[in-house]
PDB file of C-alpha atoms and ligand atoms in Angstrom:
ATOM      1  CA  UNK A 511     -17.124  -1.034  -2.590  1.00 86.00           C
ATOM      2  CA  UNK A 512     -17.001  -1.820   1.049  1.00 92.00           C
ATOM      3  CA  UNK A 513     -15.368   0.598   3.368  1.00 93.00           C
ATOM      4  CA  UNK A 514     -14.879  -1.023   7.143  1.00 93.00           C
ATOM      5  CA  UNK A 515     -14.555   2.403   9.823  1.00 93.00           C
ATOM      6  CA  UNK A 516     -12.582   0.839  12.567  1.00 93.00           C
ATOM      7  CA  UNK A 517     -13.039   2.606  16.124  1.00 91.00           C
ATOM      8  CA  UNK A 518      -9.409   2.873  16.430  1.00 93.00           C
ATOM      9  CA  UNK A 519      -5.817   2.919  14.257  1.00 96.00           C
ATOM     10  CA  UNK A 520      -5.011  -0.836  15.991  1.00 96.00           C
ATOM     11  CA  UNK A 521      -8.596  -2.340  15.238  1.00 94.00           C
ATOM     12  CA  UNK A 522      -8.698  -0.895  12.317  1.00 96.00           C
ATOM     13  CA  UNK A 523      -5.172  -2.543  12.180  1.00 97.00           C
ATOM     14  CA  UNK A 524      -5.451  -6.223  12.911  1.00 96.00           C
ATOM     15  CA  UNK A 525      -9.439  -5.834  10.605  1.00 95.00           C
ATOM     16  CA  UNK A 526      -7.108  -5.375   7.267  1.00 97.00           C
ATOM     17  CA  UNK A 527      -4.887  -8.043   8.403  1.00 98.00           C
ATOM     18  CA  UNK A 528      -7.571 -10.961   9.415  1.00 97.00           C
ATOM     19  CA  UNK A 529      -8.180 -10.693   5.322  1.00 97.00           C
ATOM     20  CA  UNK A 530      -4.395 -10.672   4.360  1.00 98.00           C
ATOM     21  CA  UNK A 531      -4.703 -13.352   6.323  1.00 98.00           C
ATOM     22  CA  UNK A 532      -7.239 -15.466   4.653  1.00 98.00           C
ATOM     23  CA  UNK A 533      -6.523 -14.881   1.831  1.00 98.00           C
ATOM     24  CA  UNK A 534      -3.496 -16.417   2.892  1.00 98.00           C
ATOM     25  CA  UNK A 535      -5.518 -19.369   4.600  1.00 98.00           C
ATOM     26  CA  UNK A 536      -7.173 -19.199   0.895  1.00 98.00           C
ATOM     27  CA  UNK A 537      -4.556 -18.890  -0.708  1.00 98.00           C
ATOM     28  CA  UNK A 538      -1.676 -19.780  -0.162  1.00 98.00           C
ATOM     29  CA  UNK A 539       1.289 -18.539  -2.970  1.00 98.00           C
ATOM     30  CA  UNK A 540      -0.813 -15.358  -3.450  1.00 98.00           C
ATOM     31  CA  UNK A 541       1.128 -12.614  -4.597  1.00 98.00           C
ATOM     32  CA  UNK A 542       1.058  -9.460  -2.566  1.00 99.00           C
ATOM     33  CA  UNK A 543       1.965  -6.046  -3.473  1.00 99.00           C
ATOM     34  CA  UNK A 544       2.866  -4.763   0.084  1.00 98.00           C
ATOM     35  CA  UNK A 545       2.843  -0.666   0.457  1.00 98.00           C
ATOM     36  CA  UNK A 546       5.144   1.299   3.524  1.00 98.00           C
ATOM     37  CA  UNK A 547       5.305   4.227   5.409  1.00 97.00           C
ATOM     38  CA  UNK A 548       3.688   4.902   8.860  1.00 97.00           C
ATOM     39  CA  UNK A 549      -0.150   3.423   8.159  1.00 98.00           C
ATOM     40  CA  UNK A 550       0.411  -0.613   7.789  1.00 98.00           C
ATOM     41  CA  UNK A 551       2.829  -0.560  10.779  1.00 98.00           C
ATOM     42  CA  UNK A 552       0.381  -2.293  13.338  1.00 98.00           C
ATOM     43  CA  UNK A 553      -0.787  -4.391  10.136  1.00 98.00           C
ATOM     44  CA  UNK A 554       2.125  -5.417   9.803  1.00 98.00           C
ATOM     45  CA  UNK A 555       3.134  -6.150  13.560  1.00 98.00           C
ATOM     46  CA  UNK A 556      -0.400  -8.494  13.824  1.00 98.00           C
ATOM     47  CA  UNK A 557       0.816 -10.723  11.220  1.00 98.00           C
ATOM     48  CA  UNK A 558       3.822 -11.200  12.765  1.00 98.00           C
ATOM     49  CA  UNK A 559       2.257 -11.807  15.592  1.00 98.00           C
ATOM     50  CA  UNK A 560      -0.451 -14.288  13.825  1.00 98.00           C
ATOM     51  CA  UNK A 561       3.615 -15.877  12.182  1.00 98.00           C
ATOM     52  CA  UNK A 562       4.393 -16.086  15.846  1.00 98.00           C
ATOM     53  CA  UNK A 563       1.351 -16.947  18.515  1.00 98.00           C
ATOM     54  CA  UNK A 564      -1.044 -19.416  15.044  1.00 98.00           C
ATOM     55  CA  UNK A 565       1.455 -20.821  13.089  1.00 98.00           C
ATOM     56  CA  UNK A 566       0.706 -18.380   9.946  1.00 98.00           C
ATOM     57  CA  UNK A 567       2.617 -19.969   6.927  1.00 98.00           C
ATOM     58  CA  UNK A 568       3.800 -16.882   4.256  1.00 98.00           C
ATOM     59  CA  UNK A 569       6.200 -19.857   2.811  1.00 98.00           C
ATOM     60  CA  UNK A 570       4.910 -19.565  -0.806  1.00 98.00           C
ATOM     61  CA  UNK A 571       3.386 -16.984  -0.256  1.00 98.00           C
ATOM     62  CA  UNK A 572       5.486 -13.507  -3.426  1.00 98.00           C
ATOM     63  CA  UNK A 573       4.638 -10.104  -2.741  1.00 98.00           C
ATOM     64  CA  UNK A 574       5.690  -7.049  -5.180  1.00 98.00           C
ATOM     65  CA  UNK A 575       6.487  -3.078  -2.983  1.00 98.00           C
ATOM     66  CA  UNK A 576       4.843  -0.947  -4.125  1.00 98.00           C
ATOM     67  CA  UNK A 577       7.005   1.461  -4.958  1.00 98.00           C
ATOM     68  CA  UNK A 578      11.005   2.712  -3.889  1.00 98.00           C
ATOM     69  CA  UNK A 579      13.212   5.520  -4.449  1.00 98.00           C
ATOM     70  CA  UNK A 580      15.801   6.035  -6.537  1.00 98.00           C
ATOM     71  CA  UNK A 581      19.583   6.710  -5.690  1.00 95.00           C
ATOM     72  CA  UNK A 582      19.357   5.898  -2.677  1.00 95.00           C
ATOM     73  CA  UNK A 583      22.877   4.098  -1.288  1.00 89.00           C
ATOM     74  CA  UNK A 584      22.014   0.596  -0.504  1.00 85.00           C
ATOM     75  CA  UNK A 585      21.567  -1.030   3.240  1.00 92.00           C
ATOM     76  CA  UNK A 586      19.874   3.610   3.854  1.00 96.00           C
ATOM     77  CA  UNK A 587      16.945   2.858   6.817  1.00 96.00           C
ATOM     78  CA  UNK A 588      14.552   5.033   5.389  1.00 96.00           C
ATOM     79  CA  UNK A 589      15.013   2.747   2.323  1.00 97.00           C
ATOM     80  CA  UNK A 590      11.547   1.322   1.157  1.00 97.00           C
ATOM     81  CA  UNK A 591      14.475  -2.018   0.746  1.00 97.00           C
ATOM     82  CA  UNK A 592      15.689  -1.433   5.023  1.00 97.00           C
ATOM     83  CA  UNK A 593      11.418  -0.323   6.399  1.00 98.00           C
ATOM     84  CA  UNK A 594      10.239  -3.711   4.733  1.00 98.00           C
ATOM     85  CA  UNK A 595      13.209  -6.153   6.305  1.00 98.00           C
ATOM     86  CA  UNK A 596      13.005  -4.806   9.498  1.00 98.00           C
ATOM     87  CA  UNK A 597       9.136  -3.934  10.007  1.00 98.00           C
ATOM     88  CA  UNK A 598       8.415  -7.191   8.406  1.00 98.00           C
ATOM     89  CA  UNK A 599      10.452 -10.186   6.538  1.00 98.00           C
ATOM     90  CA  UNK A 600      12.810 -10.948   8.434  1.00 98.00           C
ATOM     91  CA  UNK A 601       9.950 -11.460  11.540  1.00 98.00           C
ATOM     92  CA  UNK A 602       8.260 -14.003   9.185  1.00 98.00           C
ATOM     93  CA  UNK A 603       9.284 -16.727   7.004  1.00 98.00           C
ATOM     94  CA  UNK A 604       8.169 -15.612   3.850  1.00 98.00           C
ATOM     95  CA  UNK A 605      10.133 -16.983   1.856  1.00 98.00           C
ATOM     96  CA  UNK A 606      13.924 -14.600   0.284  1.00 98.00           C
ATOM     97  CA  UNK A 607      13.446 -15.469  -3.578  1.00 98.00           C
ATOM     98  CA  UNK A 608       9.837 -14.743  -3.590  1.00 98.00           C
ATOM     99  CA  UNK A 609      10.658 -10.720  -2.353  1.00 98.00           C
ATOM    100  CA  UNK A 610      10.582  -7.860  -3.685  1.00 98.00           C
ATOM    101  CA  UNK A 611      11.401  -3.930  -4.270  1.00 98.00           C
ATOM    102  CA  UNK A 612      12.415  -2.226  -6.922  1.00 98.00           C
ATOM    103  CA  UNK A 613      16.126  -1.310  -7.082  1.00 97.00           C
ATOM    104  CA  UNK A 614      16.575   2.014  -6.440  1.00 97.00           C
ATOM    105  CA  UNK A 615      20.264   2.158  -7.292  1.00 97.00           C
ATOM    106  CA  UNK A 616      19.579   0.297 -10.494  1.00 97.00           C
ATOM    107  CA  UNK A 617      21.664   2.128 -13.435  1.00 96.00           C
ATOM    108  CA  UNK A 618      19.347   2.420 -15.464  1.00 98.00           C
ATOM    109  CA  UNK A 619      15.626   2.546 -13.522  1.00 98.00           C
ATOM    110  CA  UNK A 620      13.142   2.951 -17.583  1.00 98.00           C
ATOM    111  CA  UNK A 621      14.932  -1.014 -17.409  1.00 98.00           C
ATOM    112  CA  UNK A 622      14.705  -1.776 -13.661  1.00 98.00           C
ATOM    113  CA  UNK A 623      10.724  -0.428 -14.406  1.00 98.00           C
ATOM    114  CA  UNK A 624       9.613  -2.366 -17.435  1.00 98.00           C
ATOM    115  CA  UNK A 625      11.476  -6.032 -15.860  1.00 98.00           C
ATOM    116  CA  UNK A 626       9.829  -5.161 -12.307  1.00 98.00           C
ATOM    117  CA  UNK A 627       6.568  -5.070 -14.365  1.00 98.00           C
ATOM    118  CA  UNK A 628       6.778  -8.295 -15.893  1.00 98.00           C
ATOM    119  CA  UNK A 629       8.119 -10.490 -13.197  1.00 98.00           C
ATOM    120  CA  UNK A 630       4.984  -8.890 -11.335  1.00 98.00           C
ATOM    121  CA  UNK A 631       2.792 -11.536 -14.548  1.00 98.00           C
ATOM    122  CA  UNK A 632       5.448 -14.221 -15.104  1.00 98.00           C
ATOM    123  CA  UNK A 633       4.884 -14.412 -10.673  1.00 98.00           C
ATOM    124  CA  UNK A 634       0.082 -14.530 -12.242  1.00 98.00           C
ATOM    125  CA  UNK A 635      -0.424 -10.775 -11.254  1.00 98.00           C
ATOM    126  CA  UNK A 636      -0.806  -9.709  -7.707  1.00 98.00           C
ATOM    127  CA  UNK A 637      -4.605 -12.082  -6.151  1.00 98.00           C
ATOM    128  CA  UNK A 638      -3.728  -8.733  -3.593  1.00 98.00           C
ATOM    129  CA  UNK A 639      -2.513  -4.941  -3.179  1.00 99.00           C
ATOM    130  CA  UNK A 640      -2.480  -3.272   0.179  1.00 99.00           C
ATOM    131  CA  UNK A 641      -2.690  -0.306  -0.292  1.00 99.00           C
ATOM    132  CA  UNK A 642      -2.024   3.765   1.817  1.00 98.00           C
ATOM    133  CA  UNK A 643      -2.698   6.413   0.377  1.00 98.00           C
ATOM    134  CA  UNK A 644      -1.437  10.770   0.362  1.00 96.00           C
ATOM    135  CA  UNK A 645      -3.039  13.371   0.829  1.00 96.00           C
ATOM    136  CA  UNK A 646      -3.301  14.509  -2.204  1.00 96.00           C
ATOM    137  CA  UNK A 647      -4.588  11.306  -2.858  1.00 98.00           C
ATOM    138  CA  UNK A 648      -1.377   9.247  -4.056  1.00 97.00           C
ATOM    139  CA  UNK A 649      -1.954   5.134  -3.787  1.00 98.00           C
ATOM    140  CA  UNK A 650       2.248   3.965  -4.976  1.00 98.00           C
ATOM    141  CA  UNK A 651       3.611   6.885  -6.256  1.00 97.00           C
ATOM    142  CA  UNK A 652       1.412   8.258  -8.670  1.00 98.00           C
ATOM    143  CA  UNK A 653       1.463  11.670  -8.627  1.00 97.00           C
ATOM    144  CA  UNK A 654      -1.511  13.545  -8.841  1.00 97.00           C
ATOM    145  CA  UNK A 655      -2.330  13.926 -12.961  1.00 97.00           C
ATOM    146  CA  UNK A 656      -1.025  10.478 -13.084  1.00 97.00           C
ATOM    147  CA  UNK A 657      -2.276   8.038 -16.647  1.00 98.00           C
ATOM    148  CA  UNK A 658      -4.545   5.926 -15.419  1.00 98.00           C
ATOM    149  CA  UNK A 659      -3.118   3.148 -18.055  1.00 98.00           C
ATOM    150  CA  UNK A 660       0.406   4.224 -16.242  1.00 98.00           C
ATOM    151  CA  UNK A 661       1.975   0.703 -15.294  1.00 98.00           C
ATOM    152  CA  UNK A 662       6.300   0.419 -12.977  1.00 98.00           C
ATOM    153  CA  UNK A 663       8.665   3.217 -14.459  1.00 98.00           C
ATOM    154  CA  UNK A 664      10.390   6.488 -12.325  1.00 98.00           C
ATOM    155  CA  UNK A 665       8.351   9.462 -11.305  1.00 98.00           C
ATOM    156  CA  UNK A 666       9.664  12.586  -9.674  1.00 97.00           C
ATOM    157  CA  UNK A 667       7.157  12.699  -6.198  1.00 96.00           C
ATOM    158  CA  UNK A 668       5.028  15.761  -5.345  1.00 94.00           C
ATOM    159  CA  UNK A 669       6.166  18.284  -3.070  1.00 95.00           C
ATOM    160  CA  UNK A 670       3.849  17.851  -0.570  1.00 93.00           C
ATOM    161  CA  UNK A 671       4.920  14.261  -0.658  1.00 94.00           C
ATOM    162  CA  UNK A 672       8.309  14.910  -0.067  1.00 96.00           C
ATOM    163  CA  UNK A 673       7.403  17.087   3.099  1.00 95.00           C
ATOM    164  CA  UNK A 674       5.311  13.883   3.955  1.00 94.00           C
ATOM    165  CA  UNK A 675       8.233  11.924   4.119  1.00 95.00           C
ATOM    166  CA  UNK A 676      10.728  14.332   5.622  1.00 96.00           C
ATOM    167  CA  UNK A 677       9.248  13.054   9.086  1.00 95.00           C
ATOM    168  CA  UNK A 678      11.371   9.283   7.554  1.00 95.00           C
ATOM    169  CA  UNK A 679      14.588  12.032   7.362  1.00 96.00           C
ATOM    170  CA  UNK A 680      15.506  13.629  10.172  1.00 95.00           C
ATOM    171  CA  UNK A 681      12.683  15.503   9.057  1.00 96.00           C
ATOM    172  CA  UNK A 682      15.371  17.266   6.217  1.00 96.00           C
ATOM    173  CA  UNK A 683      12.685  17.234   3.373  1.00 96.00           C
ATOM    174  CA  UNK A 684      15.852  18.621   0.877  1.00 96.00           C
ATOM    175  CA  UNK A 685      17.340  14.975   1.908  1.00 96.00           C
ATOM    176  CA  UNK A 686      13.801  13.064   0.670  1.00 96.00           C
ATOM    177  CA  UNK A 687      15.033  12.011  -2.961  1.00 97.00           C
ATOM    178  CA  UNK A 688      12.412  13.259  -5.852  1.00 97.00           C
ATOM    179  CA  UNK A 689      12.506  10.487  -7.422  1.00 98.00           C
ATOM    180  CA  UNK A 690      10.952   6.796  -7.283  1.00 98.00           C
ATOM    181  CA  UNK A 691      10.236   3.465  -9.143  1.00 98.00           C
ATOM    182  CA  UNK A 692       6.326   3.480  -7.945  1.00 98.00           C
ATOM    183  CA  UNK A 693       4.456   0.431 -10.125  1.00 98.00           C
ATOM    184  CA  UNK A 694       1.684   2.050 -12.030  1.00 98.00           C
ATOM    185  CA  UNK A 695      -2.052   3.011 -11.585  1.00 98.00           C
ATOM    186  CA  UNK A 696      -2.739  -0.008 -13.774  1.00 98.00           C
ATOM    187  CA  UNK A 697      -0.313  -2.448 -12.385  1.00 98.00           C
ATOM    188  CA  UNK A 698      -2.694  -1.846  -9.066  1.00 98.00           C
ATOM    189  CA  UNK A 699      -5.768  -1.830 -11.150  1.00 98.00           C
ATOM    190  CA  UNK A 700      -5.087  -5.479 -12.171  1.00 98.00           C
ATOM    191  CA  UNK A 701      -4.913  -7.017  -9.427  1.00 98.00           C
ATOM    192  CA  UNK A 702      -7.742  -9.122  -7.903  1.00 98.00           C
ATOM    193  CA  UNK A 703      -8.621  -7.665  -4.693  1.00 98.00           C
ATOM    194  CA  UNK A 704      -7.466  -4.392  -3.549  1.00 98.00           C
ATOM    195  CA  UNK A 705      -7.235  -2.883   0.155  1.00 98.00           C
ATOM    196  CA  UNK A 706      -6.571   0.850   0.618  1.00 98.00           C
ATOM    197  CA  UNK A 707      -5.758   2.068   4.896  1.00 98.00           C
ATOM    198  CA  UNK A 708      -5.720   5.162   6.073  1.00 98.00           C
ATOM    199  CA  UNK A 709      -5.869   6.261   9.590  1.00 98.00           C
ATOM    200  CA  UNK A 710      -5.806  10.287  10.951  1.00 97.00           C
ATOM    201  CA  UNK A 711      -7.768  13.296  10.166  1.00 97.00           C
ATOM    202  CA  UNK A 712      -5.078  13.796   7.503  1.00 97.00           C
ATOM    203  CA  UNK A 713      -5.753  11.610   5.347  1.00 97.00           C
ATOM    204  CA  UNK A 714     -10.276  12.253   5.830  1.00 96.00           C
ATOM    205  CA  UNK A 715     -10.638  14.858   2.596  1.00 97.00           C
ATOM    206  CA  UNK A 716      -8.450  12.418   0.720  1.00 98.00           C
ATOM    207  CA  UNK A 717     -11.010   9.629   1.412  1.00 97.00           C
ATOM    208  CA  UNK A 718     -14.217  11.905   0.758  1.00 95.00           C
ATOM    209  CA  UNK A 719     -12.564  12.892  -2.736  1.00 96.00           C
ATOM    210  CA  UNK A 720     -12.029   9.006  -3.405  1.00 97.00           C
ATOM    211  CA  UNK A 721     -14.569   7.437  -2.791  1.00 94.00           C
ATOM    212  CA  UNK A 722     -17.462  10.456  -3.129  1.00 93.00           C
ATOM    213  CA  UNK A 723     -15.225  13.072  -6.034  1.00 94.00           C
ATOM    214  CA  UNK A 724     -15.949  12.382  -8.861  1.00 96.00           C
ATOM    215  CA  UNK A 725     -13.467   9.540 -10.753  1.00 97.00           C
ATOM    216  CA  UNK A 726     -10.384  11.876 -12.022  1.00 98.00           C
ATOM    217  CA  UNK A 727      -6.721  11.875 -13.089  1.00 98.00           C
ATOM    218  CA  UNK A 728      -6.152  14.417 -10.151  1.00 98.00           C
ATOM    219  CA  UNK A 729      -7.799  12.510  -7.428  1.00 98.00           C
ATOM    220  CA  UNK A 730      -5.632   9.323  -8.534  1.00 98.00           C
ATOM    221  CA  UNK A 731      -6.823   7.349  -6.014  1.00 98.00           C
ATOM    222  CA  UNK A 732     -10.220   7.690  -7.149  1.00 98.00           C
ATOM    223  CA  UNK A 733      -9.309   5.366  -9.248  1.00 98.00           C
ATOM    224  CA  UNK A 734     -10.178   2.306  -7.470  1.00 98.00           C
ATOM    225  CA  UNK A 735     -14.116   3.614  -7.152  1.00 97.00           C
ATOM    226  CA  UNK A 736     -14.011   1.195 -10.738  1.00 97.00           C
ATOM    227  CA  UNK A 737     -12.139  -1.572  -8.949  1.00 98.00           C
ATOM    228  CA  UNK A 738     -15.027  -4.488  -9.199  1.00 97.00           C
ATOM    229  CA  UNK A 739     -13.128  -5.678  -5.367  1.00 97.00           C
ATOM    230  CA  UNK A 740     -12.396  -2.708  -3.301  1.00 97.00           C
ATOM    231  CA  UNK A 741     -12.379  -2.771   0.589  1.00 96.00           C
ATOM    232  CA  UNK A 742     -11.305   0.551   2.352  1.00 97.00           C
ATOM    233  CA  UNK A 743     -10.567   0.094   6.120  1.00 97.00           C
ATOM    234  CA  UNK A 744     -10.512   3.655   7.957  1.00 96.00           C
ATOM    235  CA  UNK A 745      -9.929   4.734  11.801  1.00 95.00           C
ATOM    236  CA  UNK A 746     -12.617   6.886  12.256  1.00 92.00           C
ATOM    237  CA  UNK A 747     -10.429  10.476  12.085  1.00 94.00           C
ATOM    238  CA  UNK A 748      -9.956   9.445   7.918  1.00 96.00           C
ATOM    239  CA  UNK A 749     -13.296   8.764   7.639  1.00 94.00           C
ATOM    240  CA  UNK A 750     -14.671  11.864   9.391  1.00 91.00           C
ATOM    241  CA  UNK A 751     -15.565  13.215   6.147  1.00 90.00           C
ATOM    242  CA  UNK A 752     -17.359  10.599   4.717  1.00 87.00           C
ATOM    243  CA  UNK A 753     -20.506  10.611   4.147  1.00 77.00           C
ATOM    244  CA  UNK A 754     -23.579   8.134   5.272  1.00 71.00           C
ATOM    245  CA  UNK A 755     -23.946   5.660   2.532  1.00 68.00           C
ATOM    246  CA  UNK A 756     -27.240   5.278   1.132  1.00 66.00           C
ATOM    247  CA  UNK A 757     -26.948   1.891   1.386  1.00 62.00           C
ATOM    248  CA  UNK A 758     -26.442   2.361   5.610  1.00 59.00           C
ATOM    249  CA  UNK A 759     -23.977   0.388   7.393  1.00 54.00           C
ATOM    250  CA  UNK A 760     -23.405  -2.773   8.950  1.00 48.00           C
ATOM    251  CA  UNK A 761     -22.567  -2.733  13.583  1.00 44.00           C
ATOM    252  CA  UNK A 762     -19.908  -4.627  14.090  1.00 49.00           C
ATOM    253  CA  UNK A 763     -17.465  -5.165  17.027  1.00 52.00           C
ATOM    254  CA  UNK A 764     -15.926  -1.476  17.398  1.00 60.00           C
ATOM    255  CA  UNK A 765     -16.826  -1.312  13.792  1.00 70.00           C
ATOM    256  CA  UNK A 766     -18.771  -0.766  11.229  1.00 74.00           C
ATOM    257  CA  UNK A 767     -19.308  -1.179   7.580  1.00 75.00           C
ATOM    258  CA  UNK A 768     -20.205   0.037   4.502  1.00 76.00           C
ATOM    259  CA  UNK A 769     -21.271  -0.100   1.189  1.00 74.00           C
ATOM    260  CA  UNK A 770     -21.229   2.253  -1.231  1.00 75.00           C
TER     261      UNK A 770
HETATM  262  C1  F6R B1199       4.433   3.054   0.266  1.00 95.54           C
HETATM  263  C2  F6R B1199       3.730   4.403  -0.425  1.00 95.54           C
HETATM  264  C3  F6R B1199       2.714   5.433  -0.315  1.00 95.54           C
HETATM  265  C4  F6R B1199       2.254   5.149   1.248  1.00 95.54           C
HETATM  266  C5  F6R B1199       1.705   6.018   0.958  1.00 95.54           C
HETATM  267  C6  F6R B1199       1.070   7.007   2.575  1.00 95.54           C
HETATM  268  O1  F6R B1199       4.693   2.208  -0.293  1.00 95.54           O
HETATM  269  O2  F6R B1199       2.919   3.388  -1.031  1.00 95.54           O
HETATM  270  O3  F6R B1199       1.721   5.413  -1.485  1.00 95.54           O
HETATM  271  O4  F6R B1199       0.895   4.621   1.247  1.00 95.54           O
HETATM  272  O5  F6R B1199       2.310   7.396   1.145  1.00 95.54           O
HETATM  273  O6  F6R B1199       1.823   7.244   3.658  1.00 95.54           O
HETATM  274  P1  F6R B1199       1.423   7.264   5.335  1.00 95.54           P
HETATM  275  O7  F6R B1199       1.148   5.290   5.253  1.00 95.54           O
HETATM  276  O8  F6R B1199       3.275   6.990   6.032  1.00 95.54           O
HETATM  277  O9  F6R B1199       0.678   8.206   5.695  1.00 95.54           O
END
């Protein structure tokens, strides 16, 4: 595992954007898994800048969002679909027919999840997964105790996740949907390359457990220790509880990178 610790959130976001852009330049028809939430906003803003100022071309890229709430009305401002168009897709040239987000209003969420998993396979699998992390170590909406063999399916959100996400629902936990459709752990682990972004002190415990703790379904993100190509992009606060790397670190401009 490679860990890049940036001095602050902006540098972290720019470093992560460089890796995403390098992937698109190397393989213009790359298939991405994409997160929502607070953490990737800086990454999306930087990718938009690269598109506008440097001509970064998304026209052949395919995207699959990691998750979507079940049951929010169409166009709801807290839906992940709204978020993705508002914060990213409307500002770059991703082809609309290459965007995939689970349909949270599907009549049969089980069937929707199975169709989604199948669509990922049909697209050739995920080349590059971008992840955030919950305070409890969730990735996607795979909460603690999720089986590592899980595929895309309907899930129930953990109480901690509902509380953390209330900030996107005017601070009201009762408005946060209880269920979502999420890629599974195996769906994510099948990605050829994974990066995970984390910012802020409230993520430092989960990050330490992810990198140094036992690989356990109690901390879903710990499974990433087993991924052959996984890089963590952290700001100083998220890296606050990390032990120094046994391999030392390589200094960079505003960042240091460590290999575990
Ligand atoms: C969202 C997702 C979640 C978030 C996580 C962190 O699509 O998959 O795993 O990445 O809940 O959210 P923020 O970035 O808001 O702290």
